[in-house]
PDB file of C-alpha atoms and ligand atoms in Angstrom:
ATOM      1  CA  MET A   1       0.000   0.000   0.000  1.00 77.00           C
ATOM      2  CA  SER A   2       1.086   3.575  -0.582  1.00 95.00           C
ATOM      3  CA  ILE A   3       2.014   5.956   2.225  1.00 98.00           C
ATOM      4  CA  GLN A   4      -1.099   7.979   1.428  1.00 97.00           C
ATOM      5  CA  LYS A   5      -3.349   4.921   1.735  1.00 97.00           C
ATOM      6  CA  ASN A   6      -1.677   3.802   4.960  1.00 98.00           C
ATOM      7  CA  LEU A   7      -2.076   7.259   6.396  1.00 98.00           C
ATOM      8  CA  ASN A   8      -5.752   7.470   5.495  1.00 97.00           C
ATOM      9  CA  LYS A   9      -6.365   4.039   6.994  1.00 98.00           C
ATOM     10  CA  ILE A  10      -4.755   5.003  10.317  1.00 98.00           C
ATOM     11  CA  LYS A  11      -6.586   8.341  10.395  1.00 98.00           C
ATOM     12  CA  SER A  12      -9.908   6.588   9.858  1.00 98.00           C
ATOM     13  CA  GLN A  13      -9.219   4.584  13.018  1.00 97.00           C
ATOM     14  CA  LEU A  14      -8.496   7.579  15.232  1.00 98.00           C
ATOM     15  CA  PRO A  15     -11.166   9.400  17.229  1.00 98.00           C
ATOM     16  CA  GLU A  16     -11.243  13.139  16.633  1.00 97.00           C
ATOM     17  CA  HIS A  17      -9.549  14.045  19.940  1.00 97.00           C
ATOM     18  CA  VAL A  18      -6.466  11.945  19.141  1.00 98.00           C
ATOM     19  CA  THR A  19      -3.517  13.614  17.388  1.00 98.00           C
ATOM     20  CA  LEU A  20      -1.425  11.582  14.951  1.00 98.00           C
ATOM     21  CA  VAL A  21       2.347  11.999  14.998  1.00 99.00           C
ATOM     22  CA  ALA A  22       3.777  10.394  11.837  1.00 98.00           C
ATOM     23  CA  VAL A  23       7.059   8.835  12.972  1.00 98.00           C
ATOM     24  CA  SER A  24       9.410   9.266  10.033  1.00 98.00           C
ATOM     25  CA  LYS A  25      12.789   8.367  11.565  1.00 98.00           C
ATOM     26  CA  THR A  26      15.241   6.762   9.081  1.00 97.00           C
ATOM     27  CA  LYS A  27      12.884   7.528   6.155  1.00 98.00           C
ATOM     28  CA  PRO A  28      13.904   9.753   3.212  1.00 98.00           C
ATOM     29  CA  VAL A  29      12.419  13.216   2.673  1.00 98.00           C
ATOM     30  CA  SER A  30      10.574  11.896  -0.404  1.00 98.00           C
ATOM     31  CA  ASP A  31       8.556   9.567   1.855  1.00 98.00           C
ATOM     32  CA  LEU A  32       7.781  12.393   4.268  1.00 98.00           C
ATOM     33  CA  MET A  33       6.688  14.572   1.340  1.00 98.00           C
ATOM     34  CA  GLU A  34       4.275  11.868   0.258  1.00 98.00           C
ATOM     35  CA  ALA A  35       2.684  12.048   3.715  1.00 98.00           C
ATOM     36  CA  TYR A  36       2.811  15.844   3.611  1.00 98.00           C
ATOM     37  CA  ASP A  37       1.034  15.916   0.263  1.00 98.00           C
ATOM     38  CA  ALA A  38      -1.632  13.665   1.769  1.00 98.00           C
ATOM     39  CA  GLY A  39      -2.219  16.315   4.429  1.00 98.00           C
ATOM     40  CA  GLN A  40       0.019  15.194   7.313  1.00 98.00           C
ATOM     41  CA  ARG A  41       1.641  18.117   9.162  1.00 98.00           C
ATOM     42  CA  ILE A  42       3.041  16.542  12.343  1.00 99.00           C
ATOM     43  CA  PHE A  43       6.195  14.443  12.085  1.00 99.00           C
ATOM     44  CA  GLY A  44       8.162  12.671  14.805  1.00 98.00           C
ATOM     45  CA  GLU A  45      11.883  11.981  14.729  1.00 98.00           C
ATOM     46  CA  ASN A  46      14.185  10.429  17.321  1.00 98.00           C
ATOM     47  CA  LYS A  47      17.539  11.930  16.281  1.00 98.00           C
ATOM     48  CA  ILE A  48      18.056  15.666  16.531  1.00 98.00           C
ATOM     49  CA  GLN A  49      20.480  15.993  13.613  1.00 98.00           C
ATOM     50  CA  GLU A  50      18.218  14.008  11.292  1.00 98.00           C
ATOM     51  CA  MET A  51      15.217  16.108  12.322  1.00 98.00           C
ATOM     52  CA  ALA A  52      17.146  19.356  11.737  1.00 98.00           C
ATOM     53  CA  ASN A  53      18.196  18.186   8.241  1.00 98.00           C
ATOM     54  CA  LYS A  54      14.637  17.312   7.314  1.00 98.00           C
ATOM     55  CA  TYR A  55      13.335  20.562   8.805  1.00 98.00           C
ATOM     56  CA  GLU A  56      15.643  22.506   6.501  1.00 98.00           C
ATOM     57  CA  GLN A  57      14.529  20.658   3.397  1.00 98.00           C
ATOM     58  CA  MET A  58      10.796  20.623   4.018  1.00 98.00           C
ATOM     59  CA  PRO A  59       7.876  23.095   4.067  1.00 98.00           C
ATOM     60  CA  LYS A  60       7.779  25.338   7.108  1.00 98.00           C
ATOM     61  CA  ASP A  61       4.205  24.632   8.197  1.00 98.00           C
ATOM     62  CA  ILE A  62       5.277  21.259   9.625  1.00 98.00           C
ATOM     63  CA  GLU A  63       5.251  20.627  13.374  1.00 98.00           C
ATOM     64  CA  TRP A  64       8.382  18.710  14.352  1.00 99.00           C
ATOM     65  CA  HIS A  65       8.195  16.461  17.417  1.00 99.00           C
ATOM     66  CA  MET A  66      11.310  15.062  19.069  1.00 98.00           C
ATOM     67  CA  ILE A  67      10.222  11.641  20.342  1.00 98.00           C
ATOM     68  CA  GLY A  68      13.624  10.137  21.186  1.00 97.00           C
ATOM     69  CA  HIS A  69      15.914  10.405  24.154  1.00 95.00           C
ATOM     70  CA  VAL A  70      17.455  13.887  24.234  1.00 97.00           C
ATOM     71  CA  GLN A  71      21.025  14.654  25.229  1.00 96.00           C
ATOM     72  CA  SER A  72      21.324  18.103  26.784  1.00 97.00           C
ATOM     73  CA  ASN A  73      24.251  19.150  24.597  1.00 97.00           C
ATOM     74  CA  LYS A  74      22.153  18.694  21.427  1.00 98.00           C
ATOM     75  CA  VAL A  75      19.098  20.736  22.406  1.00 98.00           C
ATOM     76  CA  LYS A  76      20.589  23.802  20.708  1.00 98.00           C
ATOM     77  CA  TYR A  77      20.269  22.192  17.263  1.00 98.00           C
ATOM     78  CA  MET A  78      16.467  22.043  17.466  1.00 98.00           C
ATOM     79  CA  ALA A  79      15.607  24.906  19.826  1.00 98.00           C
ATOM     80  CA  SER A  80      14.647  27.315  17.038  1.00 98.00           C
ATOM     81  CA  PHE A  81      11.982  25.121  15.485  1.00 98.00           C
ATOM     82  CA  VAL A  82      10.958  22.034  17.516  1.00 98.00           C
ATOM     83  CA  SER A  83       7.286  22.141  18.456  1.00 98.00           C
ATOM     84  CA  LEU A  84       7.114  19.386  21.097  1.00 99.00           C
ATOM     85  CA  ILE A  85       9.777  17.420  22.981  1.00 98.00           C
ATOM     86  CA  HIS A  86       8.213  14.143  24.187  1.00 98.00           C
ATOM     87  CA  GLY A  87      11.052  12.744  26.263  1.00 97.00           C
ATOM     88  CA  ALA A  88      11.819  15.308  28.973  1.00 98.00           C
ATOM     89  CA  ASP A  89      12.987  13.250  31.925  1.00 96.00           C
ATOM     90  CA  SER A  90      15.169  15.404  34.188  1.00 97.00           C
ATOM     91  CA  ILE A  91      15.418  18.905  35.611  1.00 98.00           C
ATOM     92  CA  LYS A  92      18.851  19.169  33.990  1.00 97.00           C
ATOM     93  CA  LEU A  93      17.372  18.614  30.544  1.00 98.00           C
ATOM     94  CA  LEU A  94      14.438  20.969  31.191  1.00 98.00           C
ATOM     95  CA  LYS A  95      16.879  23.684  32.288  1.00 98.00           C
ATOM     96  CA  GLU A  96      18.850  23.295  29.072  1.00 98.00           C
ATOM     97  CA  ILE A  97      15.670  23.358  26.942  1.00 98.00           C
ATOM     98  CA  ASN A  98      14.629  26.511  28.825  1.00 98.00           C
ATOM     99  CA  LYS A  99      18.007  28.136  28.240  1.00 98.00           C
ATOM    100  CA  GLN A 100      17.986  27.417  24.514  1.00 98.00           C
ATOM    101  CA  ALA A 101      14.330  28.438  24.134  1.00 98.00           C
ATOM    102  CA  LYS A 102      15.133  31.744  25.779  1.00 98.00           C
ATOM    103  CA  LYS A 103      17.898  32.420  23.249  1.00 98.00           C
ATOM    104  CA  HIS A 104      15.254  32.172  20.536  1.00 98.00           C
ATOM    105  CA  ASP A 105      12.754  34.180  22.530  1.00 98.00           C
ATOM    106  CA  ARG A 106      10.209  31.375  22.535  1.00 98.00           C
ATOM    107  CA  ILE A 107       8.510  28.842  24.758  1.00 98.00           C
ATOM    108  CA  ILE A 108       9.143  25.176  23.999  1.00 98.00           C
ATOM    109  CA  ASN A 109       6.389  22.689  24.829  1.00 98.00           C
ATOM    110  CA  CYS A 110       7.494  19.477  26.521  1.00 98.00           C
ATOM    111  CA  LEU A 111       6.043  16.207  27.781  1.00 98.00           C
ATOM    112  CA  LEU A 112       7.455  14.481  30.832  1.00 98.00           C
ATOM    113  CA  GLN A 113       8.416  10.912  30.054  1.00 98.00           C
ATOM    114  CA  ILE A 114       7.076   8.481  32.636  1.00 98.00           C
ATOM    115  CA  LYS A 115       8.573   5.019  32.951  1.00 96.00           C
ATOM    116  CA  ILE A 116       5.727   2.541  32.535  1.00 95.00           C
ATOM    117  CA  ALA A 117       7.563  -0.428  31.011  1.00 91.00           C
ATOM    118  CA  SER A 118       8.993  -3.226  33.100  1.00 86.00           C
ATOM    119  CA  GLU A 119      12.111  -3.340  30.909  1.00 80.00           C
ATOM    120  CA  ASP A 120      15.181  -1.536  32.234  1.00 73.00           C
ATOM    121  CA  SER A 121      16.059   0.002  28.889  1.00 67.00           C
ATOM    122  CA  LYS A 122      13.186   2.495  28.723  1.00 68.00           C
ATOM    123  CA  PHE A 123      13.829   5.999  30.002  1.00 85.00           C
ATOM    124  CA  GLY A 124      11.504   7.946  32.211  1.00 95.00           C
ATOM    125  CA  LEU A 125      10.517   9.187  35.645  1.00 97.00           C
ATOM    126  CA  SER A 126       8.304   7.567  38.252  1.00 96.00           C
ATOM    127  CA  THR A 127       5.087   9.464  39.013  1.00 97.00           C
ATOM    128  CA  GLU A 128       6.533  10.310  42.419  1.00 97.00           C
ATOM    129  CA  VAL A 129       9.734  11.809  41.047  1.00 97.00           C
ATOM    130  CA  ALA A 130       7.777  13.676  38.379  1.00 98.00           C
ATOM    131  CA  SER A 131       5.533  15.108  41.087  1.00 98.00           C
ATOM    132  CA  THR A 132       8.510  16.303  43.112  1.00 98.00           C
ATOM    133  CA  LEU A 133      10.066  17.799  39.995  1.00 98.00           C
ATOM    134  CA  ILE A 134       7.043  19.844  38.928  1.00 98.00           C
ATOM    135  CA  ASN A 135       6.555  21.155  42.445  1.00 97.00           C
ATOM    136  CA  SER A 136      10.165  22.261  42.860  1.00 97.00           C
ATOM    137  CA  GLU A 137      11.594  25.802  42.888  1.00 97.00           C
ATOM    138  CA  PRO A 138      14.020  25.176  40.002  1.00 98.00           C
ATOM    139  CA  PHE A 139      11.135  23.974  37.839  1.00 98.00           C
ATOM    140  CA  SER A 140       8.891  26.939  38.530  1.00 97.00           C
ATOM    141  CA  ALA A 141      11.742  29.264  37.543  1.00 98.00           C
ATOM    142  CA  LEU A 142      11.729  27.917  33.973  1.00 98.00           C
ATOM    143  CA  LYS A 143       9.727  30.508  32.046  1.00 98.00           C
ATOM    144  CA  ASN A 144      10.624  29.389  28.521  1.00 98.00           C
ATOM    145  CA  ILE A 145       9.273  25.864  28.713  1.00 98.00           C
ATOM    146  CA  LYS A 146       5.762  24.578  29.170  1.00 98.00           C
ATOM    147  CA  VAL A 147       4.974  21.031  30.247  1.00 98.00           C
ATOM    148  CA  ILE A 148       1.730  20.138  28.478  1.00 98.00           C
ATOM    149  CA  GLY A 149       1.481  16.431  29.171  1.00 98.00           C
ATOM    150  CA  LEU A 150       3.054  13.035  29.687  1.00 98.00           C
ATOM    151  CA  MET A 151       4.610  10.449  27.404  1.00 98.00           C
ATOM    152  CA  GLY A 152       5.191   6.746  27.916  1.00 97.00           C
ATOM    153  CA  MET A 153       6.346   3.641  26.100  1.00 95.00           C
ATOM    154  CA  ALA A 154       4.973   0.227  26.952  1.00 95.00           C
ATOM    155  CA  THR A 155       7.091  -2.907  27.164  1.00 93.00           C
ATOM    156  CA  PHE A 156       7.872  -4.497  23.797  1.00 91.00           C
ATOM    157  CA  THR A 157       5.758  -7.623  24.200  1.00 93.00           C
ATOM    158  CA  ASN A 158       2.838  -9.465  22.623  1.00 93.00           C
ATOM    159  CA  ASP A 159       1.115  -9.625  25.993  1.00 96.00           C
ATOM    160  CA  LYS A 160      -1.765  -7.211  25.460  1.00 96.00           C
ATOM    161  CA  ASN A 161      -2.810  -7.367  29.090  1.00 97.00           C
ATOM    162  CA  GLN A 162       0.583  -6.171  30.215  1.00 97.00           C
ATOM    163  CA  VAL A 163       0.614  -3.382  27.634  1.00 97.00           C
ATOM    164  CA  LYS A 164      -2.868  -2.288  28.691  1.00 98.00           C
ATOM    165  CA  GLN A 165      -1.827  -2.275  32.360  1.00 97.00           C
ATOM    166  CA  GLU A 166       1.161  -0.088  31.528  1.00 97.00           C
ATOM    167  CA  PHE A 167      -0.971   2.381  29.565  1.00 98.00           C
ATOM    168  CA  ASP A 168      -3.365   2.488  32.513  1.00 98.00           C
ATOM    169  CA  ILE A 169      -0.417   3.423  34.744  1.00 97.00           C
ATOM    170  CA  LEU A 170       0.318   6.414  32.513  1.00 98.00           C
ATOM    171  CA  LYS A 171      -3.326   7.464  32.572  1.00 98.00           C
ATOM    172  CA  SER A 172      -3.460   7.369  36.384  1.00 98.00           C
ATOM    173  CA  SER A 173      -0.143   9.174  36.584  1.00 98.00           C
ATOM    174  CA  PHE A 174      -1.690  11.849  34.353  1.00 98.00           C
ATOM    175  CA  ASN A 175      -4.789  12.107  36.560  1.00 98.00           C
ATOM    176  CA  GLU A 176      -2.624  12.468  39.642  1.00 97.00           C
ATOM    177  CA  LEU A 177      -0.261  15.093  38.214  1.00 98.00           C
ATOM    178  CA  LYS A 178      -3.024  17.022  36.472  1.00 97.00           C
ATOM    179  CA  ALA A 179      -4.007  18.397  39.880  1.00 96.00           C
ATOM    180  CA  PHE A 180      -0.888  20.555  39.790  1.00 96.00           C
ATOM    181  CA  GLU A 181      -1.124  23.573  37.563  1.00 94.00           C
ATOM    182  CA  SER A 182       1.182  26.559  37.271  1.00 96.00           C
ATOM    183  CA  SER A 183       2.413  29.100  34.751  1.00 96.00           C
ATOM    184  CA  ASN A 184       4.616  26.515  33.007  1.00 98.00           C
ATOM    185  CA  LEU A 185       2.548  23.406  33.638  1.00 98.00           C
ATOM    186  CA  LYS A 186      -0.821  22.435  32.266  1.00 98.00           C
ATOM    187  CA  LEU A 187      -1.323  18.769  31.529  1.00 98.00           C
ATOM    188  CA  GLU A 188      -3.542  18.106  28.509  1.00 98.00           C
ATOM    189  CA  THR A 189      -1.716  15.559  26.373  1.00 98.00           C
ATOM    190  CA  ILE A 190      -1.077  11.856  26.899  1.00 98.00           C
ATOM    191  CA  SER A 191       1.368  10.587  24.275  1.00 98.00           C
ATOM    192  CA  MET A 192       1.138   6.810  24.136  1.00 98.00           C
ATOM    193  CA  GLY A 193       0.602   4.172  21.474  1.00 98.00           C
ATOM    194  CA  MET A 194       2.596   3.134  18.396  1.00 97.00           C
ATOM    195  CA  SER A 195       1.804   1.037  15.282  1.00 97.00           C
ATOM    196  CA  GLY A 196       1.252  -2.176  17.210  1.00 95.00           C
ATOM    197  CA  ASP A 197      -0.667  -0.865  20.177  1.00 96.00           C
ATOM    198  CA  PHE A 198      -2.310   2.495  19.439  1.00 98.00           C
ATOM    199  CA  GLU A 199      -5.851   1.124  19.700  1.00 97.00           C
ATOM    200  CA  LEU A 200      -5.118  -0.223  23.187  1.00 97.00           C
ATOM    201  CA  ALA A 201      -3.536   3.111  24.071  1.00 98.00           C
ATOM    202  CA  ILE A 202      -6.561   5.079  22.911  1.00 98.00           C
ATOM    203  CA  ASN A 203      -8.834   2.851  24.990  1.00 98.00           C
ATOM    204  CA  SER A 204      -6.652   3.713  27.982  1.00 98.00           C
ATOM    205  CA  GLY A 205      -6.900   7.461  27.370  1.00 98.00           C
ATOM    206  CA  SER A 206      -4.198   8.361  24.862  1.00 98.00           C
ATOM    207  CA  THR A 207      -4.661  11.731  23.129  1.00 98.00           C
ATOM    208  CA  MET A 208      -1.563  11.493  20.913  1.00 98.00           C
ATOM    209  CA  VAL A 209      -0.289   8.431  19.069  1.00 98.00           C
ATOM    210  CA  ARG A 210       3.144   8.037  17.498  1.00 98.00           C
ATOM    211  CA  VAL A 211       2.825   5.808  14.440  1.00 98.00           C
ATOM    212  CA  GLY A 212       5.751   4.940  12.173  1.00 98.00           C
ATOM    213  CA  SER A 213       5.924   1.584  10.434  1.00 98.00           C
ATOM    214  CA  SER A 214       2.175   1.323   9.747  1.00 98.00           C
ATOM    215  CA  ILE A 215       2.490   4.500   7.672  1.00 98.00           C
ATOM    216  CA  PHE A 216       5.973   4.371   6.155  1.00 98.00           C
ATOM    217  CA  GLY A 217       6.664   0.629   6.203  1.00 96.00           C
ATOM    218  CA  LEU A 218       9.300  -1.277   8.126  1.00 92.00           C
ATOM    219  CA  ARG A 219      12.577   0.468   8.905  1.00 89.00           C
ATOM    220  CA  ASN A 220      15.988  -0.862   7.874  1.00 80.00           C
ATOM    221  CA  TYR A 221      18.539   0.314  10.377  1.00 68.00           C
TER     222      TYR A 221
HETATM  223  C1  PLP B 301      10.001   4.548  16.519  1.00 93.62           C
HETATM  224  C2  PLP B 301       9.118   5.074  17.579  1.00 93.62           C
HETATM  225  C3  PLP B 301       7.718   5.044  17.436  1.00 93.62           C
HETATM  226  C4  PLP B 301       7.000   4.444  16.237  1.00 93.62           C
HETATM  227  O1  PLP B 301       7.101   3.055  16.231  1.00 93.62           O
HETATM  228  P1  PLP B 301       6.287   2.159  15.160  1.00 93.62           P
HETATM  229  O2  PLP B 301       6.221   0.839  15.815  1.00 93.62           O
HETATM  230  O3  PLP B 301       7.096   2.159  13.911  1.00 93.62           O
HETATM  231  O4  PLP B 301       4.961   2.777  14.967  1.00 93.62           O
HETATM  232  C5  PLP B 301       6.960   5.607  18.439  1.00 93.62           C
HETATM  233  N1  PLP B 301       7.522   6.167  19.534  1.00 93.62           N
HETATM  234  C6  PLP B 301       8.853   6.209  19.710  1.00 93.62           C
HETATM  235  C7  PLP B 301       9.404   6.840  20.934  1.00 93.62           C
HETATM  236  C8  PLP B 301       9.695   5.663  18.753  1.00 93.62           C
HETATM  237  O5  PLP B 301      11.021   5.709  18.933  1.00 93.62           O
END
């Protein structure tokens, strides 16, 4: 199937309140343009340099989402244009995002990554640590970032029950942390669900799904 057909099929499965991030990592600009021409305007990448290269080559009405793990020293390469950073997981990183956003006189939206998977390899904060972070002095001093939601990745497994349980953890984490609101914090977005599990994620309350291979085909690394 073509990228356009894949895209339309996924979109037909999404309720209106769910935002689709087309995950285009490793794919050539020509593939992204096919999605763009079919109407897609939000793209997700997991490497900052690759995202910056594609940003330069593509139309400027695209929203670029950084969905991968972010190293502080690379924030500067995307600070001028990134529209949402999904994987914020430390005060150190948030401070650097704030610093770089300030240089460009803008506010960068972020999601806090919560660890919901049982695997050790997945990044993220516990709900408790996230709660401490957003209620801390250093956090409230960050005027050039805004935390607008949470992001999580479920364990890579065929066990749907486990995946559902992990998505439910993110939803309850969201409900708990939503009680806190401040000038740079207003939780509205729950980013969870990928090609294999976005329907489960939506049933558990996802408002933003990150879908790659079901749109662009399998990736060769
Ligand atoms: C690659 C990736 C996705 C998309 O995965 P697919 O299975 O191809 O849909 C979603 N989220 C993150 C964080 C990713 O790195």
